[in-house]
Amino acid sequence: MTGLLNVNNLSVDFKTDSGKIKAIEDVSFQVKPGETVCIVGESGSGKSVTSLAIMRLLEFENGEISNGEILFKEEDLARKTQDEMSNIRGNDISIIFQEPMTALNPVFTIGRQLMEGIQHHQKVSKQDAEKKAKELLGLVGINDIEDRMYQYPHELSGGMRQRVMIAIALACDPKLLIADEPTTALDVTIESQILTLLNELKEKTNMSIILITHDMGVAAEIADKIVVMYAGKIVEQGSVYQLFDEPTHPYTKGLLKSIPQDKGPRLKRLYSIQGTIPSLTQLPKGCRFHPRCEFATEKCLQEEPPLLKANEREVACWNYEDVIKKEVKQT
Amino acid sequence: MLQFVIKRFGQSIVLILIVTIITFFLMNLAPGGPSSMMRLDATEEERQAIAEQLGLNDPVVVRYGNWLVNAFQGDLGLSLSSGEPVMDRIMERVPYTLQLAVWTILISVIVGIILGILSAKKRNKWQDHVINFGSVIGLSVPSFWLAIMFILLFSVQLGWLPSSGVGGASLMEQFTSSLMPVIILSTATLPTIVRFTRSSMLEVVSQNFIRTSRAKGLKERVVIYSHALRNALIPVISIIGVLIPRLLSGTVIVESVFGWPGIGRLIVEAAEGRDYNLVMGVTVIVTIVVIISNFIVDIIYSKVDPRVKNVG
Ligand SMILES: Nc1ncnc2c1ncn2[C@@H]1O[C@H](COP(=O)(O)OP(=O)(O)OP(=O)(O)O)[C@@H](O)[C@H]1O
Ligand SMILES: [Mg+2]
């Protein structure tokens, strides 16, 4: 157990009007110090739920950790009280959310929202907090810092707001930064700027990053390790080289094929995996992916595949040997 | 800021004009005349003479015109029933109504916000149900009936509180005599503030920035009472502007029941006596009070919500 973070058999339930739904099941992965782990998967596969579970923010949104442990520096976050968590959140572990436009409080200034966390965790004077806040704004590439400190969120663009969110997340030099699709709401140029920024910051601070994305291209650029999720479960994980060179799950293979290529004829239709992700209340019997899988056999319809481990990589597929051998057909 | 004030001023003039026109014409549709002409022993000629003297025989439009010209010069005329200047009669009543109104607003806002937060925090628990039940009762029971019940219970049966009047010079007496009127008036305003605070609070706590403030590690106390409340109060402030007219119309009943010498009772007296000048005077003053209080509410609103930029 050398990980900074070890998530073991994590399951999350949501209480809804129509009963309990299992949003994620039996999720296990590890993040080592200084490592960047990407969690990829389609919309609704449980990426955000996983990150909220690690932050223990689920309780505020009718969710609960029904099983498993979240070991951070050998301590189980799943067993901590919210009071204890408030010393860890924003301090040792930080998160950047998916929606920069609404993630900042509209009635407080940028400066105040930045300084608040610093003052809470580090018990420094207001002057010191202010100095640190300005440093952070500089670090994330914001100009006119003196003015920005006194501006309100609505006076900033989406990209600027996400930079402020990153500054807030970095405020107390976290060991682990969770970035939940930090760029999906932003346009492409800003996206690459933000990703470059995250990469630079990682190099400077040696923190670990969990980057959530549904873009395999992004994962390829910045990940050390990739965790692929589908309908609430991990279907495959391994190093970025292993996954890109030799994907062993049909879903991973499909995701890789759907990365837009710079080269080649532009008229060629972009590959996309047929079908859609099932709703959590109507999961198919057997393997969750089988209705969309061209490798599906009788066994896949009946039995759910376990996560098989080999060479530091894991895959949940009955037919992974076939998958390795055969090219995915172009549809 | 200046631009905003000027615009507001223009709107207010138009509003006052509309209100006075409606009042003037409605009032003249009602049968009867000023009570000073109602002396039982007055002959028909005497009445005619007085009516002529007061200009009551002119067409309504002409009379409104005359009134308006004088009013614009700051002259609201003489009370038809007592002969004193209308302004004096109003001003001697204003402090009493103000006393009730200020206390009612203060209590409604403070208690209303506290109960609203509690109700939101204990959503669907018994505390929430109790508060909600109380709000429904408060809003739906007619205040004159409640006032009479209060008097029967606290004044007649228990003898704790005076049934009418403003009390003497001592603070204690002033407190005991205004307690029931203020409570009755609050039943029309407090439940609205409770409900607005509750729903606004519930909406705010599900927003993303609340999750952000938790993710920063802030204590739940700070998240709720600083981040959430500050946002939740924005719609609550704007509802206060709406409640002020409701409160002032409530004083008409409450002041009458409790024999409270304020504006609310004055307008009843004026209307009963067909004291046209006095009715118009009270209408103008009350409208101005409502306009000013809404103006203050808007200024506070813009201070609380940085996204509102038109007020300096
Ligand atoms: N508060 C909630 N109550 C009930 N169900 C929820 C709740 N939050 C998430 N879910 C469900 O959990 C599943 C996983 O959601 P999640 O937000 O983790 O997806 P995601 O992988 O982050 O997708 P995206 O790429 O769209 O962000 C979804 O089916 C979603 O409907
Ligand atoms: Mg998500």
mmCIF file with all atom_site columns, C-alpha atoms in Angstrom, chain B residues 179-299:
data_model
loop_
_atom_site.group_PDB
_atom_site.id
_atom_site.type_symbol
_atom_site.label_atom_id
_atom_site.label_alt_id
_atom_site.label_comp_id
_atom_site.label_asym_id
_atom_site.label_entity_id
_atom_site.label_seq_id
_atom_site.pdbx_PDB_ins_code
_atom_site.Cartn_x
_atom_site.Cartn_y
_atom_site.Cartn_z
_atom_site.occupancy
_atom_site.B_iso_or_equiv
_atom_site.pdbx_formal_charge
_atom_site.auth_seq_id
_atom_site.auth_comp_id
_atom_site.auth_asym_id
_atom_site.auth_atom_id
_atom_site.pdbx_PDB_model_num
ATOM 1   C CA . LEU B 1 179 ? -48.312 44.610 22.058 1.00 0.00 ? 179 LEU B CA 1
ATOM 2   C CA . MET B 1 180 ? -51.621 43.274 20.771 1.00 0.00 ? 180 MET B CA 1
ATOM 3   C CA . PRO B 1 181 ? -51.880 45.614 17.762 1.00 0.00 ? 181 PRO B CA 1
ATOM 4   C CA . VAL B 1 182 ? -48.325 44.734 16.717 1.00 0.00 ? 182 VAL B CA 1
ATOM 5   C CA . ILE B 1 183 ? -48.936 40.997 17.063 1.00 0.00 ? 183 ILE B CA 1
ATOM 6   C CA . ILE B 1 184 ? -52.145 41.204 15.029 1.00 0.00 ? 184 ILE B CA 1
ATOM 7   C CA . LEU B 1 185 ? -50.452 43.276 12.335 1.00 0.00 ? 185 LEU B CA 1
ATOM 8   C CA . SER B 1 186 ? -47.571 40.788 12.223 1.00 0.00 ? 186 SER B CA 1
ATOM 9   C CA . THR B 1 187 ? -49.886 37.911 11.405 1.00 0.00 ? 187 THR B CA 1
ATOM 10  C CA . ALA B 1 188 ? -50.280 39.405 7.943  1.00 0.00 ? 188 ALA B CA 1
ATOM 11  C CA . THR B 1 189 ? -46.570 39.964 7.307  1.00 0.00 ? 189 THR B CA 1
ATOM 12  C CA . LEU B 1 190 ? -44.528 37.515 9.351  1.00 0.00 ? 190 LEU B CA 1
ATOM 13  C CA . PRO B 1 191 ? -45.770 34.291 7.693  1.00 0.00 ? 191 PRO B CA 1
ATOM 14  C CA . THR B 1 192 ? -44.892 35.680 4.274  1.00 0.00 ? 192 THR B CA 1
ATOM 15  C CA . ILE B 1 193 ? -41.332 36.380 5.392  1.00 0.00 ? 193 ILE B CA 1
ATOM 16  C CA . VAL B 1 194 ? -41.066 32.918 6.950  1.00 0.00 ? 194 VAL B CA 1
ATOM 17  C CA . ARG B 1 195 ? -42.159 31.268 3.717  1.00 0.00 ? 195 ARG B CA 1
ATOM 18  C CA . PHE B 1 196 ? -39.924 33.350 1.521  1.00 0.00 ? 196 PHE B CA 1
ATOM 19  C CA . THR B 1 197 ? -36.928 32.721 3.734  1.00 0.00 ? 197 THR B CA 1
ATOM 20  C CA . ARG B 1 198 ? -37.623 29.007 3.811  1.00 0.00 ? 198 ARG B CA 1
ATOM 21  C CA . SER B 1 199 ? -38.032 28.503 0.090  1.00 0.00 ? 199 SER B CA 1
ATOM 22  C CA . SER B 1 200 ? -35.194 30.849 -0.749 1.00 0.00 ? 200 SER B CA 1
ATOM 23  C CA . MET B 1 201 ? -32.899 29.080 1.699  1.00 0.00 ? 201 MET B CA 1
ATOM 24  C CA . LEU B 1 202 ? -33.786 25.655 0.322  1.00 0.00 ? 202 LEU B CA 1
ATOM 25  C CA . GLU B 1 203 ? -33.128 26.827 -3.189 1.00 0.00 ? 203 GLU B CA 1
ATOM 26  C CA . VAL B 1 204 ? -29.802 28.384 -2.326 1.00 0.00 ? 204 VAL B CA 1
ATOM 27  C CA . VAL B 1 205 ? -28.374 25.426 -0.396 1.00 0.00 ? 205 VAL B CA 1
ATOM 28  C CA . SER B 1 206 ? -28.751 23.186 -3.428 1.00 0.00 ? 206 SER B CA 1
ATOM 29  C CA . GLN B 1 207 ? -26.643 25.493 -5.571 1.00 0.00 ? 207 GLN B CA 1
ATOM 30  C CA . ASN B 1 208 ? -23.143 24.750 -6.708 1.00 0.00 ? 208 ASN B CA 1
ATOM 31  C CA . PHE B 1 209 ? -21.402 27.499 -4.813 1.00 0.00 ? 209 PHE B CA 1
ATOM 32  C CA . ILE B 1 210 ? -22.618 26.030 -1.554 1.00 0.00 ? 210 ILE B CA 1
ATOM 33  C CA . ARG B 1 211 ? -20.883 22.807 -2.498 1.00 0.00 ? 211 ARG B CA 1
ATOM 34  C CA . THR B 1 212 ? -17.784 24.869 -3.257 1.00 0.00 ? 212 THR B CA 1
ATOM 35  C CA . SER B 1 213 ? -17.835 26.454 0.166  1.00 0.00 ? 213 SER B CA 1
ATOM 36  C CA . ARG B 1 214 ? -18.121 23.035 1.762  1.00 0.00 ? 214 ARG B CA 1
ATOM 37  C CA . ALA B 1 215 ? -15.303 21.775 -0.448 1.00 0.00 ? 215 ALA B CA 1
ATOM 38  C CA . LYS B 1 216 ? -13.140 24.564 0.948  1.00 0.00 ? 216 LYS B CA 1
ATOM 39  C CA . GLY B 1 217 ? -13.586 22.938 4.324  1.00 0.00 ? 217 GLY B CA 1
ATOM 40  C CA . LEU B 1 218 ? -15.696 25.701 5.819  1.00 0.00 ? 218 LEU B CA 1
ATOM 41  C CA . LYS B 1 219 ? -17.758 24.682 8.807  1.00 0.00 ? 219 LYS B CA 1
ATOM 42  C CA . GLU B 1 220 ? -21.439 24.068 8.190  1.00 0.00 ? 220 GLU B CA 1
ATOM 43  C CA . ARG B 1 221 ? -22.247 27.072 10.374 1.00 0.00 ? 221 ARG B CA 1
ATOM 44  C CA . VAL B 1 222 ? -20.291 29.378 8.044  1.00 0.00 ? 222 VAL B CA 1
ATOM 45  C CA . VAL B 1 223 ? -21.714 27.712 4.947  1.00 0.00 ? 223 VAL B CA 1
ATOM 46  C CA . ILE B 1 224 ? -25.300 28.255 6.093  1.00 0.00 ? 224 ILE B CA 1
ATOM 47  C CA . TYR B 1 225 ? -25.186 31.556 7.940  1.00 0.00 ? 225 TYR B CA 1
ATOM 48  C CA . SER B 1 226 ? -22.693 33.320 5.742  1.00 0.00 ? 226 SER B CA 1
ATOM 49  C CA . HIS B 1 227 ? -22.753 31.893 2.223  1.00 0.00 ? 227 HIS B CA 1
ATOM 50  C CA . ALA B 1 228 ? -26.307 30.601 1.994  1.00 0.00 ? 228 ALA B CA 1
ATOM 51  C CA . LEU B 1 229 ? -28.120 33.168 4.098  1.00 0.00 ? 229 LEU B CA 1
ATOM 52  C CA . ARG B 1 230 ? -26.585 36.148 2.355  1.00 0.00 ? 230 ARG B CA 1
ATOM 53  C CA . ASN B 1 231 ? -27.947 34.866 -0.952 1.00 0.00 ? 231 ASN B CA 1
ATOM 54  C CA . ALA B 1 232 ? -31.236 33.693 0.480  1.00 0.00 ? 232 ALA B CA 1
ATOM 55  C CA . LEU B 1 233 ? -31.979 37.131 1.902  1.00 0.00 ? 233 LEU B CA 1
ATOM 56  C CA . ILE B 1 234 ? -32.017 38.822 -1.496 1.00 0.00 ? 234 ILE B CA 1
ATOM 57  C CA . PRO B 1 235 ? -35.578 37.795 -2.418 1.00 0.00 ? 235 PRO B CA 1
ATOM 58  C CA . VAL B 1 236 ? -36.656 38.279 1.195  1.00 0.00 ? 236 VAL B CA 1
ATOM 59  C CA . ILE B 1 237 ? -35.600 41.915 1.060  1.00 0.00 ? 237 ILE B CA 1
ATOM 60  C CA . SER B 1 238 ? -37.650 42.544 -2.041 1.00 0.00 ? 238 SER B CA 1
ATOM 61  C CA . ILE B 1 239 ? -40.742 41.027 -0.443 1.00 0.00 ? 239 ILE B CA 1
ATOM 62  C CA . ILE B 1 240 ? -40.515 43.571 2.370  1.00 0.00 ? 240 ILE B CA 1
ATOM 63  C CA . GLY B 1 241 ? -41.356 46.260 -0.179 1.00 0.00 ? 241 GLY B CA 1
ATOM 64  C CA . VAL B 1 242 ? -44.519 44.369 -1.031 1.00 0.00 ? 242 VAL B CA 1
ATOM 65  C CA . LEU B 1 243 ? -45.446 43.892 2.614  1.00 0.00 ? 243 LEU B CA 1
ATOM 66  C CA . ILE B 1 244 ? -45.437 47.587 3.523  1.00 0.00 ? 244 ILE B CA 1
ATOM 67  C CA . PRO B 1 245 ? -48.706 48.420 1.702  1.00 0.00 ? 245 PRO B CA 1
ATOM 68  C CA . ARG B 1 246 ? -50.245 45.277 3.160  1.00 0.00 ? 246 ARG B CA 1
ATOM 69  C CA . LEU B 1 247 ? -49.157 46.380 6.596  1.00 0.00 ? 247 LEU B CA 1
ATOM 70  C CA . LEU B 1 248 ? -50.592 49.882 6.171  1.00 0.00 ? 248 LEU B CA 1
ATOM 71  C CA . SER B 1 249 ? -53.949 48.562 5.058  1.00 0.00 ? 249 SER B CA 1
ATOM 72  C CA . GLY B 1 250 ? -53.865 46.263 8.076  1.00 0.00 ? 250 GLY B CA 1
ATOM 73  C CA . THR B 1 251 ? -53.622 49.304 10.331 1.00 0.00 ? 251 THR B CA 1
ATOM 74  C CA . VAL B 1 252 ? -57.073 50.432 9.188  1.00 0.00 ? 252 VAL B CA 1
ATOM 75  C CA . ILE B 1 253 ? -58.691 47.481 10.908 1.00 0.00 ? 253 ILE B CA 1
ATOM 76  C CA . VAL B 1 254 ? -56.294 47.074 13.805 1.00 0.00 ? 254 VAL B CA 1
ATOM 77  C CA . GLU B 1 255 ? -56.317 50.755 14.763 1.00 0.00 ? 255 GLU B CA 1
ATOM 78  C CA . SER B 1 256 ? -60.082 50.823 14.628 1.00 0.00 ? 256 SER B CA 1
ATOM 79  C CA . VAL B 1 257 ? -60.466 47.786 16.851 1.00 0.00 ? 257 VAL B CA 1
ATOM 80  C CA . PHE B 1 258 ? -57.876 48.927 19.367 1.00 0.00 ? 258 PHE B CA 1
ATOM 81  C CA . GLY B 1 259 ? -58.843 52.594 19.388 1.00 0.00 ? 259 GLY B CA 1
ATOM 82  C CA . TRP B 1 260 ? -55.360 53.525 18.231 1.00 0.00 ? 260 TRP B CA 1
ATOM 83  C CA . PRO B 1 261 ? -55.158 57.153 17.082 1.00 0.00 ? 261 PRO B CA 1
ATOM 84  C CA . GLY B 1 262 ? -53.130 56.535 13.928 1.00 0.00 ? 262 GLY B CA 1
ATOM 85  C CA . ILE B 1 263 ? -53.504 57.098 10.206 1.00 0.00 ? 263 ILE B CA 1
ATOM 86  C CA . GLY B 1 264 ? -55.522 53.923 9.732  1.00 0.00 ? 264 GLY B CA 1
ATOM 87  C CA . ARG B 1 265 ? -58.294 55.158 12.003 1.00 0.00 ? 265 ARG B CA 1
ATOM 88  C CA . LEU B 1 266 ? -58.048 58.662 10.633 1.00 0.00 ? 266 LEU B CA 1
ATOM 89  C CA . ILE B 1 267 ? -58.894 57.490 7.145  1.00 0.00 ? 267 ILE B CA 1
ATOM 90  C CA . VAL B 1 268 ? -61.921 55.634 8.456  1.00 0.00 ? 268 VAL B CA 1
ATOM 91  C CA . GLU B 1 269 ? -63.102 58.750 10.256 1.00 0.00 ? 269 GLU B CA 1
ATOM 92  C CA . ALA B 1 270 ? -62.461 60.858 7.178  1.00 0.00 ? 270 ALA B CA 1
ATOM 93  C CA . ALA B 1 271 ? -64.318 58.515 4.865  1.00 0.00 ? 271 ALA B CA 1
ATOM 94  C CA . GLU B 1 272 ? -67.289 58.190 7.193  1.00 0.00 ? 272 GLU B CA 1
ATOM 95  C CA . GLY B 1 273 ? -67.581 61.949 7.491  1.00 0.00 ? 273 GLY B CA 1
ATOM 96  C CA . ARG B 1 274 ? -67.119 62.436 3.729  1.00 0.00 ? 274 ARG B CA 1
ATOM 97  C CA . ASP B 1 275 ? -64.201 64.692 4.591  1.00 0.00 ? 275 ASP B CA 1
ATOM 98  C CA . TYR B 1 276 ? -62.959 64.776 1.006  1.00 0.00 ? 276 TYR B CA 1
ATOM 99  C CA . ASN B 1 277 ? -59.905 66.873 1.701  1.00 0.00 ? 277 ASN B CA 1
ATOM 100 C CA . LEU B 1 278 ? -58.787 64.687 4.562  1.00 0.00 ? 278 LEU B CA 1
ATOM 101 C CA . VAL B 1 279 ? -59.255 61.465 2.556  1.00 0.00 ? 279 VAL B CA 1
ATOM 102 C CA . MET B 1 280 ? -57.193 62.910 -0.269 1.00 0.00 ? 280 MET B CA 1
ATOM 103 C CA . GLY B 1 281 ? -54.542 64.127 2.134  1.00 0.00 ? 281 GLY B CA 1
ATOM 104 C CA . VAL B 1 282 ? -54.165 60.742 3.820  1.00 0.00 ? 282 VAL B CA 1
ATOM 105 C CA . THR B 1 283 ? -54.069 59.034 0.428  1.00 0.00 ? 283 THR B CA 1
ATOM 106 C CA . VAL B 1 284 ? -51.235 61.242 -0.758 1.00 0.00 ? 284 VAL B CA 1
ATOM 107 C CA . ILE B 1 285 ? -49.215 60.869 2.429  1.00 0.00 ? 285 ILE B CA 1
ATOM 108 C CA . VAL B 1 286 ? -49.659 57.096 2.578  1.00 0.00 ? 286 VAL B CA 1
ATOM 109 C CA . THR B 1 287 ? -48.671 56.770 -1.076 1.00 0.00 ? 287 THR B CA 1
ATOM 110 C CA . ILE B 1 288 ? -45.549 58.822 -0.461 1.00 0.00 ? 288 ILE B CA 1
ATOM 111 C CA . VAL B 1 289 ? -44.668 56.701 2.560  1.00 0.00 ? 289 VAL B CA 1
ATOM 112 C CA . VAL B 1 290 ? -45.023 53.536 0.487  1.00 0.00 ? 290 VAL B CA 1
ATOM 113 C CA . ILE B 1 291 ? -42.913 54.988 -2.304 1.00 0.00 ? 291 ILE B CA 1
ATOM 114 C CA . ILE B 1 292 ? -40.165 56.066 0.076  1.00 0.00 ? 292 ILE B CA 1
ATOM 115 C CA . SER B 1 293 ? -40.076 52.742 1.858  1.00 0.00 ? 293 SER B CA 1
ATOM 116 C CA . ASN B 1 294 ? -39.857 50.895 -1.435 1.00 0.00 ? 294 ASN B CA 1
ATOM 117 C CA . PHE B 1 295 ? -37.036 53.175 -2.444 1.00 0.00 ? 295 PHE B CA 1
ATOM 118 C CA . ILE B 1 296 ? -35.177 52.310 0.749  1.00 0.00 ? 296 ILE B CA 1
ATOM 119 C CA . VAL B 1 297 ? -35.830 48.608 0.139  1.00 0.00 ? 297 VAL B CA 1
ATOM 120 C CA . ASP B 1 298 ? -34.371 48.923 -3.360 1.00 0.00 ? 298 ASP B CA 1
ATOM 121 C CA . ILE B 1 299 ? -31.258 50.626 -2.074 1.00 0.00 ? 299 ILE B CA 1
#
